[in-house]
Amino acid sequence: MIKGLAIMRRLKVVVRKEEPPRKTTANSSLTITTVRYGECQRNHAASIGGYVVDGCREFMASGEEGTSGALACAACGCHRNFHRREVETEVVSECSSPNNSSSRA
């Protein structure tokens, strides 16, 4: 290494995007994922070595979707990441039963 030169590294940023539910043709099912944010888990006394939570029971966005206020809780002021994330996945399948009306002779 030459003195005075710093090695520059390339930073790779990966952005994960949630895709809309897809309908598969093989089994004709639809997967619906719902994300909900529950109680706040922020420890307000972490800097002094204690444990104190504020008692906020559910995340409520303080702004419209797409704004920076959508990530702040209107009740406690904490960022959405401090709230417990609950993911619910529902699989809806479309099944059709065969026609059972057979005539007997």
Short mmCIF file of C-alpha atoms in Angstrom, two decimals:
data_model
loop_
_atom_site.label_atom_id
_atom_site.label_comp_id
_atom_site.label_asym_id
_atom_site.label_seq_id
_atom_site.Cartn_x
_atom_site.Cartn_y
_atom_site.Cartn_z
CA MET A 1 0.00 0.00 0.00
CA ILE A 2 1.28 3.46 -0.85
CA LYS A 3 1.52 5.89 2.06
CA GLY A 4 -1.22 8.48 2.18
CA LEU A 5 -3.65 6.61 -0.05
CA ALA A 6 -6.85 5.33 1.43
CA ILE A 7 -8.57 2.29 0.08
CA MET A 8 -12.08 3.11 -1.05
CA ARG A 9 -14.66 0.40 -0.86
CA ARG A 10 -17.85 0.28 -2.78
CA LEU A 11 -20.99 0.43 -0.65
CA LYS A 12 -23.76 -1.85 -1.80
CA VAL A 13 -27.26 -0.75 -0.86
CA VAL A 14 -30.11 -3.21 -1.19
CA VAL A 15 -33.63 -1.86 -1.18
CA ARG A 16 -36.28 -4.48 -0.47
CA LYS A 17 -39.66 -3.81 -1.97
CA GLU A 18 -42.79 -5.65 -0.94
CA GLU A 19 -44.47 -7.02 -4.00
CA PRO A 20 -48.23 -7.04 -4.40
CA PRO A 21 -49.96 -10.36 -3.82
CA ARG A 22 -49.64 -12.68 -6.78
CA LYS A 23 -52.05 -15.20 -8.05
CA THR A 24 -50.50 -18.50 -8.99
CA THR A 25 -52.06 -20.46 -11.79
CA ALA A 26 -50.95 -23.94 -10.69
CA ASN A 27 -53.04 -24.06 -7.54
CA SER A 28 -54.99 -20.82 -8.12
CA SER A 29 -54.33 -19.37 -4.66
CA LEU A 30 -53.80 -15.80 -3.54
CA THR A 31 -51.48 -14.83 -0.67
CA ILE A 32 -52.39 -11.70 1.30
CA THR A 33 -49.84 -10.29 3.76
CA THR A 34 -50.97 -7.73 6.35
CA VAL A 35 -48.42 -5.87 8.51
CA ARG A 36 -49.56 -4.23 11.76
CA TYR A 37 -47.48 -2.49 14.44
CA GLY A 38 -48.35 -3.20 18.08
CA GLU A 39 -47.08 -1.82 21.39
CA CYS A 40 -44.00 0.40 21.67
CA GLN A 41 -40.91 -1.35 22.98
CA ARG A 42 -38.58 1.66 23.23
CA ASN A 43 -36.54 1.71 26.42
CA HIS A 44 -36.54 5.36 27.56
CA ALA A 45 -34.10 4.74 30.43
CA ALA A 46 -31.44 2.87 28.44
CA SER A 47 -28.95 5.74 28.76
CA ILE A 48 -28.92 5.44 32.57
CA GLY A 49 -28.99 1.65 32.65
CA GLY A 50 -32.67 1.20 33.51
CA TYR A 51 -35.74 -0.12 31.75
CA VAL A 52 -38.81 2.08 31.24
CA VAL A 53 -41.39 1.85 28.46
CA ASP A 54 -44.00 4.53 27.77
CA GLY A 55 -47.08 2.30 27.61
CA CYS A 56 -48.09 3.10 24.02
CA ARG A 57 -50.26 0.13 22.98
CA GLU A 58 -50.49 0.58 19.20
CA PHE A 59 -48.73 2.52 16.45
CA MET A 60 -50.78 5.32 14.91
CA ALA A 61 -49.14 7.22 12.04
CA SER A 62 -48.98 10.96 12.60
CA GLY A 63 -48.92 11.75 8.87
CA GLU A 64 -50.19 10.59 5.52
CA GLU A 65 -48.68 7.56 3.75
CA GLY A 66 -45.58 8.59 1.82
CA THR A 67 -44.60 11.44 4.14
CA SER A 68 -42.01 11.40 6.93
CA GLY A 69 -44.87 11.68 9.45
CA ALA A 70 -46.09 8.25 8.42
CA LEU A 71 -43.13 6.73 10.29
CA ALA A 72 -43.68 8.61 13.57
CA CYS A 73 -46.25 7.48 16.14
CA ALA A 74 -48.88 10.09 16.98
CA ALA A 75 -49.35 8.69 20.50
CA CYS A 76 -45.75 8.41 21.76
CA GLY A 77 -43.63 10.17 19.13
CA CYS A 78 -41.37 7.15 18.57
CA HIS A 79 -40.31 5.84 15.17
CA ARG A 80 -42.34 2.94 13.79
CA ASN A 81 -39.35 0.57 14.21
CA PHE A 82 -39.73 0.74 18.01
CA HIS A 83 -43.19 -0.84 17.76
CA ARG A 84 -43.62 -4.63 17.68
CA ARG A 85 -44.23 -5.80 14.12
CA GLU A 86 -47.00 -8.33 13.57
CA VAL A 87 -47.18 -9.99 10.16
CA GLU A 88 -50.29 -11.92 9.22
CA THR A 89 -50.25 -14.02 6.07
CA GLU A 90 -53.47 -15.38 4.62
CA VAL A 91 -53.67 -17.82 1.75
CA VAL A 92 -56.94 -17.80 -0.13
CA SER A 93 -57.49 -20.66 -2.52
CA GLU A 94 -60.15 -21.00 -5.13
CA CYS A 95 -61.34 -24.58 -5.22
CA SER A 96 -64.17 -25.81 -7.27
CA SER A 97 -65.79 -29.08 -6.46
CA PRO A 98 -66.69 -31.38 -9.33
CA ASN A 99 -70.30 -31.62 -10.30
CA ASN A 100 -71.72 -34.53 -8.29
CA SER A 101 -75.09 -34.65 -10.02
CA SER A 102 -74.94 -38.02 -11.70
CA SER A 103 -78.07 -39.66 -13.01
CA ARG A 104 -78.77 -43.28 -12.10
CA ALA A 105 -80.63 -45.53 -14.51
#
